[in-house]
Coordinates of C-alpha atoms in Angstrom, one line a residue:
X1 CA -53.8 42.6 7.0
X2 CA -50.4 41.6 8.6
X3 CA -48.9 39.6 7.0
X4 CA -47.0 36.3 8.8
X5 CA -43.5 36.4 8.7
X6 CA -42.0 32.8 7.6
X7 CA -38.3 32.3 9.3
X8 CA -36.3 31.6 6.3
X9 CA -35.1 28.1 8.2
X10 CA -38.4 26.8 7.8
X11 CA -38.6 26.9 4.3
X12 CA -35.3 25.4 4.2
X13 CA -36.4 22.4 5.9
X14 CA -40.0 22.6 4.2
X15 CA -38.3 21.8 0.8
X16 CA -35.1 20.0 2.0
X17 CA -33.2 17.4 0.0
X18 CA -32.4 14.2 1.6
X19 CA -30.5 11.2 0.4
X20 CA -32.0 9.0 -2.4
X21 CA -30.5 6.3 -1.0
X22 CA -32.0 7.1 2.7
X23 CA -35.3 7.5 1.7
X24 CA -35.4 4.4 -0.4
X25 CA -33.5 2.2 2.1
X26 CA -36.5 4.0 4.9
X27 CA -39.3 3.0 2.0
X28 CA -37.7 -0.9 1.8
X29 CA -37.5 -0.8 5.6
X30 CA -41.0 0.0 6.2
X31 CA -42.1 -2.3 3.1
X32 CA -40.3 -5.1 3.9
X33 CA -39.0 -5.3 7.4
X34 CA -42.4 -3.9 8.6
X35 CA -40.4 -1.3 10.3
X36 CA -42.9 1.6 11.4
X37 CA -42.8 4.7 9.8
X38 CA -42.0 7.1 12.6
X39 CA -38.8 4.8 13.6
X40 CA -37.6 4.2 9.8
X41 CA -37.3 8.0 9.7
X42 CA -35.4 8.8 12.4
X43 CA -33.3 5.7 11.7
X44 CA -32.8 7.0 8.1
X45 CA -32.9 11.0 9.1
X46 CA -35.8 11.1 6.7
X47 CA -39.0 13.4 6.9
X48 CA -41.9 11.5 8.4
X49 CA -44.9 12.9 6.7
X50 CA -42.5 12.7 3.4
X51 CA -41.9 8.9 4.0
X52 CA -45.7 8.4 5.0
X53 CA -46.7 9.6 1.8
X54 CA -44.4 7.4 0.0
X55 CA -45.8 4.6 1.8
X56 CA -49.1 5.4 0.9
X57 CA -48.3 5.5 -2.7
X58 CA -49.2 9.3 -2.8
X59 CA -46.4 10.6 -4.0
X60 CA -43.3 8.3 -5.6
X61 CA -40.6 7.0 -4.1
X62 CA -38.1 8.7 -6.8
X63 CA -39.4 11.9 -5.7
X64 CA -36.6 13.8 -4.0
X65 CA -37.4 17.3 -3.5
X66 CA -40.0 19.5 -5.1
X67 CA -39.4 21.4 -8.6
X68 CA -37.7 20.1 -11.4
X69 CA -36.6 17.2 -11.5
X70 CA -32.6 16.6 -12.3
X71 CA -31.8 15.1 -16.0
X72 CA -30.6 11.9 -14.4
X73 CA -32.8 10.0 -13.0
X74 CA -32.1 8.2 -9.0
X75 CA -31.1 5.1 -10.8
X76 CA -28.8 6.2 -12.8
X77 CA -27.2 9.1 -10.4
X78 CA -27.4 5.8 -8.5
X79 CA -24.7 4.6 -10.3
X80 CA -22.8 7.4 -11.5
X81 CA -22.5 7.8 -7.1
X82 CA -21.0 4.0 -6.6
X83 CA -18.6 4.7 -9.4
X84 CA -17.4 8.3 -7.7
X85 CA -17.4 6.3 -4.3
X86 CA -15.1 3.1 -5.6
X87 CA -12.5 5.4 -7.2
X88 CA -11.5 7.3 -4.5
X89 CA -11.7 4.5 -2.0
X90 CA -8.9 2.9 -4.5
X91 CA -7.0 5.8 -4.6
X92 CA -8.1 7.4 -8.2
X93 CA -11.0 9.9 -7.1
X94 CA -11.9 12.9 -9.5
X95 CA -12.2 16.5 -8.9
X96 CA -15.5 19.2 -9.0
X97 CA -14.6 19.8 -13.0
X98 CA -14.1 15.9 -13.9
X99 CA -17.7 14.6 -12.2
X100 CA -19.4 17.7 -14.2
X101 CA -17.7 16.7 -17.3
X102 CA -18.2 12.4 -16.6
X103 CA -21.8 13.3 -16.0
X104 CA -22.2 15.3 -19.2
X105 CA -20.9 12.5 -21.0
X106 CA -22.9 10.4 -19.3
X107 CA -26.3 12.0 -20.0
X108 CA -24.9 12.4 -23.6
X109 CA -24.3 9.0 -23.6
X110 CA -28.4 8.3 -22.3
X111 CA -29.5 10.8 -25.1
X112 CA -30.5 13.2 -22.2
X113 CA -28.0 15.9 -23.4
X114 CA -26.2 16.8 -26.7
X115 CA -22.6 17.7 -26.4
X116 CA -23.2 21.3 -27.5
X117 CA -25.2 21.6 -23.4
X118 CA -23.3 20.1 -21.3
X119 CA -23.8 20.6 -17.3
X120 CA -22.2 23.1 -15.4
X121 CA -21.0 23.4 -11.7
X122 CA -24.5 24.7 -10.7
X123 CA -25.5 20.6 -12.0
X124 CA -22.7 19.9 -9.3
X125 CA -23.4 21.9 -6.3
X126 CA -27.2 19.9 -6.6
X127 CA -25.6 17.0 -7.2
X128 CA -24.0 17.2 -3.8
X129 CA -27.1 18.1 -2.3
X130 CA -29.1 15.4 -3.7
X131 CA -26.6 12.9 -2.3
X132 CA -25.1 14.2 1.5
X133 CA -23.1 11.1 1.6
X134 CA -20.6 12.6 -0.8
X135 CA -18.4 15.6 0.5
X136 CA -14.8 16.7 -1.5
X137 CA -12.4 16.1 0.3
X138 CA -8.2 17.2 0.7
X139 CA -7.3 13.5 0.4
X140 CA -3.7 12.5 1.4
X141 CA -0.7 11.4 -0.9
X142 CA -0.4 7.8 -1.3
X143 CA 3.3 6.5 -3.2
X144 CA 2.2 3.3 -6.2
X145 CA 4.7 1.5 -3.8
X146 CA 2.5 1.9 -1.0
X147 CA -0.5 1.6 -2.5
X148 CA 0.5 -2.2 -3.8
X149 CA 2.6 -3.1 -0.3
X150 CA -0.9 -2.7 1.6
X151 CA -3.0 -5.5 0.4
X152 CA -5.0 -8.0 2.7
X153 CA -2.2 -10.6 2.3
X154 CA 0.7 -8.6 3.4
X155 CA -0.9 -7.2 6.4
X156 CA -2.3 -10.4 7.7
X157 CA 1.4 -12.1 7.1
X158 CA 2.7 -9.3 9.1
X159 CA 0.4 -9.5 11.8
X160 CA 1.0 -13.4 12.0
X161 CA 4.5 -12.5 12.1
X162 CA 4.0 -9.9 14.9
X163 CA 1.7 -12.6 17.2
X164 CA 4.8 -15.2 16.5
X165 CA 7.1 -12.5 18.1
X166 CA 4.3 -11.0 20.8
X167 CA 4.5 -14.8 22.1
X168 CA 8.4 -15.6 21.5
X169 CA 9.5 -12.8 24.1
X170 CA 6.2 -13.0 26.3
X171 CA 5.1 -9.7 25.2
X172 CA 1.4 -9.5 25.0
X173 CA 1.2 -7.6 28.7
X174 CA 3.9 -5.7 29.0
X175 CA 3.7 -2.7 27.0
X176 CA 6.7 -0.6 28.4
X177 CA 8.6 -3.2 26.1
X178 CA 7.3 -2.6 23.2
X179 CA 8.7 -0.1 20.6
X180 CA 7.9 1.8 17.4
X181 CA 10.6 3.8 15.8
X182 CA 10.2 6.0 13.1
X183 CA 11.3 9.5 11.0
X184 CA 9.5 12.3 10.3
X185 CA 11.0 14.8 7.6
X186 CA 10.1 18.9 8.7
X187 CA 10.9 21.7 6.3
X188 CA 12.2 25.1 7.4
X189 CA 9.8 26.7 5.3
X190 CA 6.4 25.2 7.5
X191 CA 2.7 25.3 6.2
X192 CA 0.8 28.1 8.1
X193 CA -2.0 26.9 9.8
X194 CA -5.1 28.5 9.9
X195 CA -5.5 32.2 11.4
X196 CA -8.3 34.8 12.3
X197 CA -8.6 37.5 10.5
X198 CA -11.1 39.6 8.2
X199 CA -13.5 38.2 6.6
X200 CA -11.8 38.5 3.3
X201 CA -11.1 35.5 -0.1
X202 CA -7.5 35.3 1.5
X203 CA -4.8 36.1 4.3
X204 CA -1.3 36.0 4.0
X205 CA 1.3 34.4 6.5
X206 CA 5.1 35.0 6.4
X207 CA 7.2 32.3 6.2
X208 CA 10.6 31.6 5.8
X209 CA 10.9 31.2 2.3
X210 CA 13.8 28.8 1.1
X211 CA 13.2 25.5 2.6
X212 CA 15.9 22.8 3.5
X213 CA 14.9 19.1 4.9
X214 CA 15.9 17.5 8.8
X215 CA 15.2 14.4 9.4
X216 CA 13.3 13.8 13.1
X217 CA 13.7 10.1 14.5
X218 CA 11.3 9.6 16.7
X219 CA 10.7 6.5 19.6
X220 CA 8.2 5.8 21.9
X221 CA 6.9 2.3 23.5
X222 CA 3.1 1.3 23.9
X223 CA 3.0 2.6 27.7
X224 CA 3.4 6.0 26.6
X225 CA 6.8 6.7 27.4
X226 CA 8.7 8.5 24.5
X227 CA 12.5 8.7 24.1
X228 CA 14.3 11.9 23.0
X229 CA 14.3 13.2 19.3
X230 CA 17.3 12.1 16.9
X231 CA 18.1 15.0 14.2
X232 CA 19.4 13.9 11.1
X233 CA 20.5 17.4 9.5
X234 CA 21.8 18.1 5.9
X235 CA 25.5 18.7 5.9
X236 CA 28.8 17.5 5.1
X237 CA 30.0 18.4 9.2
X238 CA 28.4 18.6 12.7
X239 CA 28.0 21.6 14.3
X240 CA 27.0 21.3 18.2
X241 CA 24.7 24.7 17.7
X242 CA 22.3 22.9 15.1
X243 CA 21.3 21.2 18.7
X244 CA 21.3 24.7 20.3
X245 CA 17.6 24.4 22.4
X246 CA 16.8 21.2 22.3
X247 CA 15.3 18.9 25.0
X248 CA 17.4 17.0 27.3
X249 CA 18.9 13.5 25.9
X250 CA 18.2 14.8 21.9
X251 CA 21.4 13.8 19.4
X252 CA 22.0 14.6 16.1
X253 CA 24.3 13.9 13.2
X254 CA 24.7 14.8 9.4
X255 CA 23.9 13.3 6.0
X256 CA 23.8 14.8 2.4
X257 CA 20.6 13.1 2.0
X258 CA 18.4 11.5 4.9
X259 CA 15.3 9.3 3.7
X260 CA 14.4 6.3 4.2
X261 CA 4.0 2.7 7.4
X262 CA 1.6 5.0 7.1
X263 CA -1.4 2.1 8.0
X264 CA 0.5 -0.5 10.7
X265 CA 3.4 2.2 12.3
X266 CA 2.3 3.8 15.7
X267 CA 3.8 6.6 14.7
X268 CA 2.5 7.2 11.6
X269 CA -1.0 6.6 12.7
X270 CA -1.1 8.8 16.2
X271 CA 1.7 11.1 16.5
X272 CA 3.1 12.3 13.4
X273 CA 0.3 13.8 12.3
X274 CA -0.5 16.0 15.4
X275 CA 3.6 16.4 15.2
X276 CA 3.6 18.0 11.6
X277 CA 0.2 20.5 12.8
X278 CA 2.4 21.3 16.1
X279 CA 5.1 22.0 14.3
X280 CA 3.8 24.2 12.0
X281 CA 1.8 26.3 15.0
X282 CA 5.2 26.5 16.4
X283 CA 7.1 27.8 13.3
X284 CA 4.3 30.4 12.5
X285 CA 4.5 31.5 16.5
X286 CA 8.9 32.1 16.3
X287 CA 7.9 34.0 12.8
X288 CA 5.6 36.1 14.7
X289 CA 7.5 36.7 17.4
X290 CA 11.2 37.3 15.9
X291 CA 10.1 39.3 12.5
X292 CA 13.5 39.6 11.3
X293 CA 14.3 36.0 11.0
X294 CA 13.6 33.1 9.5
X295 CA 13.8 29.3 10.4
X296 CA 16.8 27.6 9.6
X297 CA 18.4 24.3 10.4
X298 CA 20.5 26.3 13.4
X299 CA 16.7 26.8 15.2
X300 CA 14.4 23.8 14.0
X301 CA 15.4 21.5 16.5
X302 CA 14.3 23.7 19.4
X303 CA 11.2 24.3 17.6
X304 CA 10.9 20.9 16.8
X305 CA 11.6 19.6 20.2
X306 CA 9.0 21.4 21.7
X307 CA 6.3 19.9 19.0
X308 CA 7.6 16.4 19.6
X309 CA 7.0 16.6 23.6
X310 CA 3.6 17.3 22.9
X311 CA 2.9 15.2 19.8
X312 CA 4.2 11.9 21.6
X313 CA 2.6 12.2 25.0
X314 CA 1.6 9.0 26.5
X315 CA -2.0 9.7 25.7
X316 CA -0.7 10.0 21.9
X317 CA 1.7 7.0 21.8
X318 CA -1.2 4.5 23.8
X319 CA -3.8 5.2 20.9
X320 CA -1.1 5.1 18.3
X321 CA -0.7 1.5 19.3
X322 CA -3.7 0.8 19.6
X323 CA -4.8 1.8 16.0
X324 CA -1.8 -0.2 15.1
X325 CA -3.2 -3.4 15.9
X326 CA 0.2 -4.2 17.7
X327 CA -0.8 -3.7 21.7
X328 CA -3.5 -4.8 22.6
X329 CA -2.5 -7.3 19.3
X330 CA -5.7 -6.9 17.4
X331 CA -5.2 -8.3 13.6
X332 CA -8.3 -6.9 12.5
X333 CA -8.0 -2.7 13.6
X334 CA -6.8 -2.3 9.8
X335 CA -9.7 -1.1 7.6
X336 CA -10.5 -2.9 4.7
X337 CA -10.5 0.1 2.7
X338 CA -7.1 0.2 2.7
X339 CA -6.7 -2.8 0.7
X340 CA -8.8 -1.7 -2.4
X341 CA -5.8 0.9 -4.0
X342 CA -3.7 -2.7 -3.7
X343 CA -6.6 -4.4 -5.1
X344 CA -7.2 -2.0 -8.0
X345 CA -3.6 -2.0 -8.8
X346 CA -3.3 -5.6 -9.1
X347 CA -6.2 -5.7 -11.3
X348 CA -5.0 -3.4 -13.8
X349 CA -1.8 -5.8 -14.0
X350 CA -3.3 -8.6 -15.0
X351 CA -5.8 -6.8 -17.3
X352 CA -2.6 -5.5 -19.4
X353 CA -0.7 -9.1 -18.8
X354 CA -3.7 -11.2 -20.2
X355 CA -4.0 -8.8 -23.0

């Protein structure tokens, strides 16, 4: 007899594993908001027949997926999740080898493992599967300064400060008068973005190996309209050919050491970010195309000119203001997430001064 070939798909999503916490928020749904069954599982991106049974008390609602079960139980991955969840929304999240080892402790500490059998990175990668609403993630670099500047009560004096000014000068509909100004510090040596190539564990880029710093001012106003760049380049004396390139209206200067946010400045929010990914398209392109050099602060600013035309197009600059809270004026575009590294910090301190 022939036997019927099964696609491998299918058994895929025969014995898929679904949130906990979906199927148990689809189970309370049905239970107590006499939601039906059908919509709680499309609501909840649950199986049907999976929920139904649940329902019908034929299979129970811990169940996740079919074979053995994991050490921990829901309840107490439950937990183990929140805690994973609240630390990187402050700020402090842990990597792949820190959640195996905090687990392993943790089942120690339930007398569900001795310390001599502790879970590995295959406990990990199930982990993740048992609970899609976790992913690892690159996260971006936040200062201790920042992180304790951008509580709730700083940002809503600052926006109360910004409505006193929006309505001083008669501001709140006229955009074209309303600026952000801001720097941007590029390295010579850029970040090579990704390529195509064979499908191999790595690729190699060239760059141009020893990097220096230039400072990018950049200006634009909440219409969209941006002004020329303003390079601030590392020196001790001016040389009109570190300008060599550059867009019309662009001026520079020298400094032997440039520096001077990142949730309430326009530029920060909407243009900076597409500016540094630009950038770095456009330094891997000259590398490409001139072999035998290398990027120094005689060619960045025509480099960096063309990334900053694109970066701050009016498109650009209208949502950057418009993530910013400041046009339209909108106190409340800032995400409370924000808030909880402040929060965190501030709760440590008076931990250690009541102590």
């Amino acid at each position: 007899m022939r036997q019927k070939q099964v696609n491998p798909q299918q058994i895929k999503n025969l014995y898929r594993v679904y949130s906990p916490s979906s199927m148990t928020n689809a189970f309370l749904a049905v239970k107590e908001q006499n939601m039906s069954v059908k919509r709680a599982s499309r609501q909840y991106n649950v199986p049907e027949t999976t929920l139904r049974q649940r329902i019908l008390g034929r299979v129970s609602c811990d169940t996740t997926s079919s074979g053995t079960p994991p050490i921990l139980s829901q309840e107490e991955e439950a937990v183990f999740v929140e805690h994973l969840k609240a630390m990187a929304n402050m700020g402090y999240g842990y990597t792949r080898t820190e959640v195996v080892q905090m687990a392993s402790e943790y089942a120690v500490t339930l007398q569900k493992r001795d310390r001599e059998h502790p879970f590995i990175l295959k406990w990990f990668r199930k982990f993740m599967g048992r609970w899609p609403e976790l992913s690892v993630n690159k996260p971006r670099s936040l200062s201790v300064a920042r992180a304790k500047a951008t509580s709730k009560d700083v940002v809503d004096t600052y926006f109360q400060s910004l409505k006193e000014i929006l309505d001083k000068y008669g501001l709140q509909d006229k955009p074209e008068n309303i600026y952000n100004v801001d720097e941007k510090v590029l390295q010579t040596e850029h970040s090579p973005p990704y390529v195509v190539g064979p499908r191999v564990s790595t690729v190699s880029a060239v760059t141009s190996g020893k990097s220096t710093t230039t400072t990018v001012i950049g200006c634009g106003n909440a219409l969209g309209v941006s002004l020329p760049p303003y390079f601030i380049f590392k020196g001790q004396r001016m040389r009109q050919e570190l300008l060599d390139g550059c867009s019309e209206g662009t001026g520079g200067t020298v400094s032997e050491s440039a520096h001077t946010s990142h949730v309430l400045q326009p530029l920060d929010l909407g243009c900076f970010g597409p500016f540094q990914r630009i950038y770095n398209s456009e330094c891997h392109k000259f590398i490409r195309q001139n072999p035998s050099s290398t990027i120094t602060r005689y060619n960045i600013c025509s480099i960096a000119c063309r990334s900053y035309i694109h970066a701050l197009s009016p498109a650009n600059l209208q949502s950057s203001f418009r993530k910013s809270g400041i046009y339209p004026y909108n106190p409340s575009t800032v995400d409370e997430l924000n808030f909880k590294p402040s929060f965190a910090l501030k709760s440590s301190c008076h931990t250690v001064t009541d102590e």
